[in-house]
């Protein structure tokens, strides 16, 4: 049975260009997301990073599959140690004013990951994305909003 995609939406008090740069510039990504050796928002670009919890870290191997700046970015999201799993993360940005952006993140294919680990449970991904989008990215893109 295929799991419904996980969808998380957030709005930011930041222009769409700033949010796009935050999700596509490797130097900015390390400030709020994961540290990537290299990243290019180009179809076919492959990248990887390590992430997890205090007990276990997982190698994530990804490939950019769609880019439409500054509106949409999609990439595959796999774990080489778990060959059967394949998912896709899609970031969609919507301009809602000069200084406001709505982000919709869709993570599809989560049901393809191992069922025997709580780290691969939908609740774990939901908590992770809610933290990343609701706290980390929000703080990052809104950090200098009230500064001259």
PDB file of C-alpha atoms in Angstrom:
ATOM      1  CA  UNK A   1       0.000   0.000   0.000  1.00  0.00           C
ATOM      2  CA  UNK A   2       1.436   3.363  -1.018  1.00  0.00           C
ATOM      3  CA  UNK A   3       1.508   6.022   1.646  1.00  0.00           C
ATOM      4  CA  UNK A   4       0.002   9.420   0.951  1.00  0.00           C
ATOM      5  CA  UNK A   5       2.620  12.106   0.385  1.00  0.00           C
ATOM      6  CA  UNK A   6       3.696  14.153   3.372  1.00  0.00           C
ATOM      7  CA  UNK A   7       2.846  17.806   2.753  1.00  0.00           C
ATOM      8  CA  UNK A   8       4.099  20.645   4.951  1.00  0.00           C
ATOM      9  CA  UNK A   9       3.294  24.299   4.238  1.00  0.00           C
ATOM     10  CA  UNK A  10       4.769  27.398   5.842  1.00  0.00           C
ATOM     11  CA  UNK A  11       4.722  31.126   5.129  1.00  0.00           C
ATOM     12  CA  UNK A  12       7.732  33.363   5.598  1.00  0.00           C
ATOM     13  CA  UNK A  13       8.161  37.104   5.905  1.00  0.00           C
ATOM     14  CA  UNK A  14      10.810  37.108   3.203  1.00  0.00           C
ATOM     15  CA  UNK A  15      10.832  37.680  -0.559  1.00  0.00           C
ATOM     16  CA  UNK A  16      10.628  34.612  -2.798  1.00  0.00           C
ATOM     17  CA  UNK A  17      14.149  35.208  -4.157  1.00  0.00           C
ATOM     18  CA  UNK A  18      15.607  35.058  -0.633  1.00  0.00           C
ATOM     19  CA  UNK A  19      13.797  31.804   0.168  1.00  0.00           C
ATOM     20  CA  UNK A  20      14.847  30.309  -3.199  1.00  0.00           C
ATOM     21  CA  UNK A  21      18.479  31.192  -2.511  1.00  0.00           C
ATOM     22  CA  UNK A  22      18.235  29.663   0.978  1.00  0.00           C
ATOM     23  CA  UNK A  23      17.040  26.328  -0.450  1.00  0.00           C
ATOM     24  CA  UNK A  24      19.503  26.228  -3.371  1.00  0.00           C
ATOM     25  CA  UNK A  25      22.786  27.813  -2.198  1.00  0.00           C
ATOM     26  CA  UNK A  26      24.999  25.265  -0.424  1.00  0.00           C
ATOM     27  CA  UNK A  27      26.606  27.921   1.791  1.00  0.00           C
ATOM     28  CA  UNK A  28      23.199  29.055   2.976  1.00  0.00           C
ATOM     29  CA  UNK A  29      21.811  25.512   3.244  1.00  0.00           C
ATOM     30  CA  UNK A  30      24.451  24.545   5.820  1.00  0.00           C
ATOM     31  CA  UNK A  31      23.161  27.328   8.091  1.00  0.00           C
ATOM     32  CA  UNK A  32      19.653  25.852   8.453  1.00  0.00           C
ATOM     33  CA  UNK A  33      19.437  22.485   6.620  1.00  0.00           C
ATOM     34  CA  UNK A  34      22.334  20.083   6.052  1.00  0.00           C
ATOM     35  CA  UNK A  35      25.954  20.646   5.173  1.00  0.00           C
ATOM     36  CA  UNK A  36      26.448  19.623   1.562  1.00  0.00           C
ATOM     37  CA  UNK A  37      29.828  19.265  -0.087  1.00  0.00           C
ATOM     38  CA  UNK A  38      28.300  20.651  -3.276  1.00  0.00           C
ATOM     39  CA  UNK A  39      24.848  21.552  -4.559  1.00  0.00           C
ATOM     40  CA  UNK A  40      23.583  22.918  -7.846  1.00  0.00           C
ATOM     41  CA  UNK A  41      19.950  23.504  -8.721  1.00  0.00           C
ATOM     42  CA  UNK A  42      20.446  21.762 -12.058  1.00  0.00           C
ATOM     43  CA  UNK A  43      18.566  18.741 -13.384  1.00  0.00           C
ATOM     44  CA  UNK A  44      20.741  15.638 -13.043  1.00  0.00           C
ATOM     45  CA  UNK A  45      22.975  17.087 -10.306  1.00  0.00           C
ATOM     46  CA  UNK A  46      23.728  14.443  -7.668  1.00  0.00           C
ATOM     47  CA  UNK A  47      24.482  15.291  -4.055  1.00  0.00           C
ATOM     48  CA  UNK A  48      24.635  13.617  -0.685  1.00  0.00           C
ATOM     49  CA  UNK A  49      24.628  14.400   2.994  1.00  0.00           C
ATOM     50  CA  UNK A  50      24.448  12.672   6.345  1.00  0.00           C
ATOM     51  CA  UNK A  51      21.632  13.236   8.798  1.00  0.00           C
ATOM     52  CA  UNK A  52      19.722  11.423  11.490  1.00  0.00           C
ATOM     53  CA  UNK A  53      19.420  11.461  15.227  1.00  0.00           C
ATOM     54  CA  UNK A  54      21.791  11.052  18.163  1.00  0.00           C
ATOM     55  CA  UNK A  55      21.650   7.250  17.842  1.00  0.00           C
ATOM     56  CA  UNK A  56      22.117   6.766  14.103  1.00  0.00           C
ATOM     57  CA  UNK A  57      23.204   8.796  11.079  1.00  0.00           C
ATOM     58  CA  UNK A  58      22.087   7.961   7.548  1.00  0.00           C
ATOM     59  CA  UNK A  59      23.723   8.717   4.223  1.00  0.00           C
ATOM     60  CA  UNK A  60      21.180  10.453   1.962  1.00  0.00           C
ATOM     61  CA  UNK A  61      21.851  10.263  -1.771  1.00  0.00           C
ATOM     62  CA  UNK A  62      19.829  12.611  -3.946  1.00  0.00           C
ATOM     63  CA  UNK A  63      19.503  13.728  -7.562  1.00  0.00           C
ATOM     64  CA  UNK A  64      17.856  16.911  -8.792  1.00  0.00           C
ATOM     65  CA  UNK A  65      15.004  15.932 -11.117  1.00  0.00           C
ATOM     66  CA  UNK A  66      13.213  19.248 -11.739  1.00  0.00           C
ATOM     67  CA  UNK A  67      14.129  22.937 -11.449  1.00  0.00           C
ATOM     68  CA  UNK A  68      12.017  26.021 -12.196  1.00  0.00           C
ATOM     69  CA  UNK A  69      13.621  29.009 -10.399  1.00  0.00           C
ATOM     70  CA  UNK A  70      12.367  30.563  -8.161  1.00  0.00           C
ATOM     71  CA  UNK A  71       9.227  28.431  -8.003  1.00  0.00           C
ATOM     72  CA  UNK A  72       9.970  24.722  -7.852  1.00  0.00           C
ATOM     73  CA  UNK A  73      12.764  22.284  -7.038  1.00  0.00           C
ATOM     74  CA  UNK A  74      12.451  18.477  -6.858  1.00  0.00           C
ATOM     75  CA  UNK A  75      15.010  15.844  -6.023  1.00  0.00           C
ATOM     76  CA  UNK A  76      15.111  12.148  -5.290  1.00  0.00           C
ATOM     77  CA  UNK A  77      15.873  11.143  -1.694  1.00  0.00           C
ATOM     78  CA  UNK A  78      17.321   7.684  -1.088  1.00  0.00           C
ATOM     79  CA  UNK A  79      19.364   5.783   1.469  1.00  0.00           C
ATOM     80  CA  UNK A  80      21.979   3.448  -0.096  1.00  0.00           C
ATOM     81  CA  UNK A  81      21.882   1.159   2.969  1.00  0.00           C
ATOM     82  CA  UNK A  82      18.175   0.602   2.236  1.00  0.00           C
ATOM     83  CA  UNK A  83      18.148  -0.149  -1.479  1.00  0.00           C
ATOM     84  CA  UNK A  84      14.410  -0.665  -1.719  1.00  0.00           C
ATOM     85  CA  UNK A  85      13.471   2.880  -0.709  1.00  0.00           C
ATOM     86  CA  UNK A  86      12.974   5.757  -3.151  1.00  0.00           C
ATOM     87  CA  UNK A  87      11.271   9.061  -2.435  1.00  0.00           C
ATOM     88  CA  UNK A  88      11.001  12.530  -3.968  1.00  0.00           C
ATOM     89  CA  UNK A  89      11.122  15.880  -2.168  1.00  0.00           C
ATOM     90  CA  UNK A  90       9.497  18.835  -3.946  1.00  0.00           C
ATOM     91  CA  UNK A  91       9.817  22.437  -2.789  1.00  0.00           C
ATOM     92  CA  UNK A  92       7.257  24.847  -4.265  1.00  0.00           C
ATOM     93  CA  UNK A  93       7.464  28.583  -3.607  1.00  0.00           C
ATOM     94  CA  UNK A  94       4.587  31.007  -4.051  1.00  0.00           C
ATOM     95  CA  UNK A  95       5.039  34.775  -3.966  1.00  0.00           C
ATOM     96  CA  UNK A  96       2.389  36.254  -1.682  1.00  0.00           C
ATOM     97  CA  UNK A  97       3.524  39.855  -1.699  1.00  0.00           C
ATOM     98  CA  UNK A  98       6.850  41.652  -2.011  1.00  0.00           C
ATOM     99  CA  UNK A  99       8.059  40.407   1.356  1.00  0.00           C
ATOM    100  CA  UNK A 100       6.045  37.219   1.838  1.00  0.00           C
ATOM    101  CA  UNK A 101       6.528  33.697   0.472  1.00  0.00           C
ATOM    102  CA  UNK A 102       4.523  30.517   0.976  1.00  0.00           C
ATOM    103  CA  UNK A 103       6.459  27.260   0.766  1.00  0.00           C
ATOM    104  CA  UNK A 104       4.817  23.898   0.113  1.00  0.00           C
ATOM    105  CA  UNK A 105       7.037  20.872   0.641  1.00  0.00           C
ATOM    106  CA  UNK A 106       5.840  17.487  -0.607  1.00  0.00           C
ATOM    107  CA  UNK A 107       7.728  14.310   0.290  1.00  0.00           C
ATOM    108  CA  UNK A 108       6.428  11.359  -1.747  1.00  0.00           C
ATOM    109  CA  UNK A 109       7.364   7.690  -1.543  1.00  0.00           C
ATOM    110  CA  UNK A 110       7.914   7.438   2.211  1.00  0.00           C
ATOM    111  CA  UNK A 111       6.094   4.101   2.256  1.00  0.00           C
ATOM    112  CA  UNK A 112       8.986   2.574   0.282  1.00  0.00           C
ATOM    113  CA  UNK A 113      11.381   2.845   3.244  1.00  0.00           C
ATOM    114  CA  UNK A 114      11.880   0.064   5.834  1.00  0.00           C
ATOM    115  CA  UNK A 115       8.936  -0.392   8.177  1.00  0.00           C
ATOM    116  CA  UNK A 116      11.058  -1.792  11.017  1.00  0.00           C
ATOM    117  CA  UNK A 117      12.809   1.451  11.995  1.00  0.00           C
ATOM    118  CA  UNK A 118      11.101   4.327  13.805  1.00  0.00           C
ATOM    119  CA  UNK A 119      13.468   6.706  11.963  1.00  0.00           C
ATOM    120  CA  UNK A 120      11.642   5.875   8.715  1.00  0.00           C
ATOM    121  CA  UNK A 121       8.136   6.285  10.163  1.00  0.00           C
ATOM    122  CA  UNK A 122       5.907   9.005   8.712  1.00  0.00           C
ATOM    123  CA  UNK A 123       5.813  10.641  12.156  1.00  0.00           C
ATOM    124  CA  UNK A 124       9.604  10.923  12.157  1.00  0.00           C
ATOM    125  CA  UNK A 125       9.639  12.603   8.725  1.00  0.00           C
ATOM    126  CA  UNK A 126       6.744  14.853   9.788  1.00  0.00           C
ATOM    127  CA  UNK A 127       8.607  15.979  12.925  1.00  0.00           C
ATOM    128  CA  UNK A 128      11.794  16.525  10.928  1.00  0.00           C
ATOM    129  CA  UNK A 129      10.193  18.606   8.174  1.00  0.00           C
ATOM    130  CA  UNK A 130       8.115  20.595  10.673  1.00  0.00           C
ATOM    131  CA  UNK A 131      11.291  21.493  12.559  1.00  0.00           C
ATOM    132  CA  UNK A 132      13.327  22.239   9.414  1.00  0.00           C
ATOM    133  CA  UNK A 133      10.635  24.408   7.793  1.00  0.00           C
ATOM    134  CA  UNK A 134       8.903  25.801  10.878  1.00  0.00           C
ATOM    135  CA  UNK A 135      11.986  26.685  12.890  1.00  0.00           C
ATOM    136  CA  UNK A 136      15.323  26.413  11.060  1.00  0.00           C
ATOM    137  CA  UNK A 137      14.387  27.861   7.673  1.00  0.00           C
ATOM    138  CA  UNK A 138      11.971  30.385   9.190  1.00  0.00           C
ATOM    139  CA  UNK A 139      14.645  31.763  11.524  1.00  0.00           C
ATOM    140  CA  UNK A 140      17.185  31.813   8.711  1.00  0.00           C
ATOM    141  CA  UNK A 141      15.143  33.708   6.099  1.00  0.00           C
ATOM    142  CA  UNK A 142      13.507  36.062   8.599  1.00  0.00           C
ATOM    143  CA  UNK A 143      16.602  36.740  10.745  1.00  0.00           C
ATOM    144  CA  UNK A 144      17.410  40.196   9.461  1.00  0.00           C
ATOM    145  CA  UNK A 145      13.877  41.315   8.689  1.00  0.00           C
ATOM    146  CA  UNK A 146      13.818  44.036  11.350  1.00  0.00           C
ATOM    147  CA  UNK A 147      17.416  45.131  10.994  1.00  0.00           C
ATOM    148  CA  UNK A 148      18.342  48.232   8.996  1.00  0.00           C
TER     149      UNK A 148
END
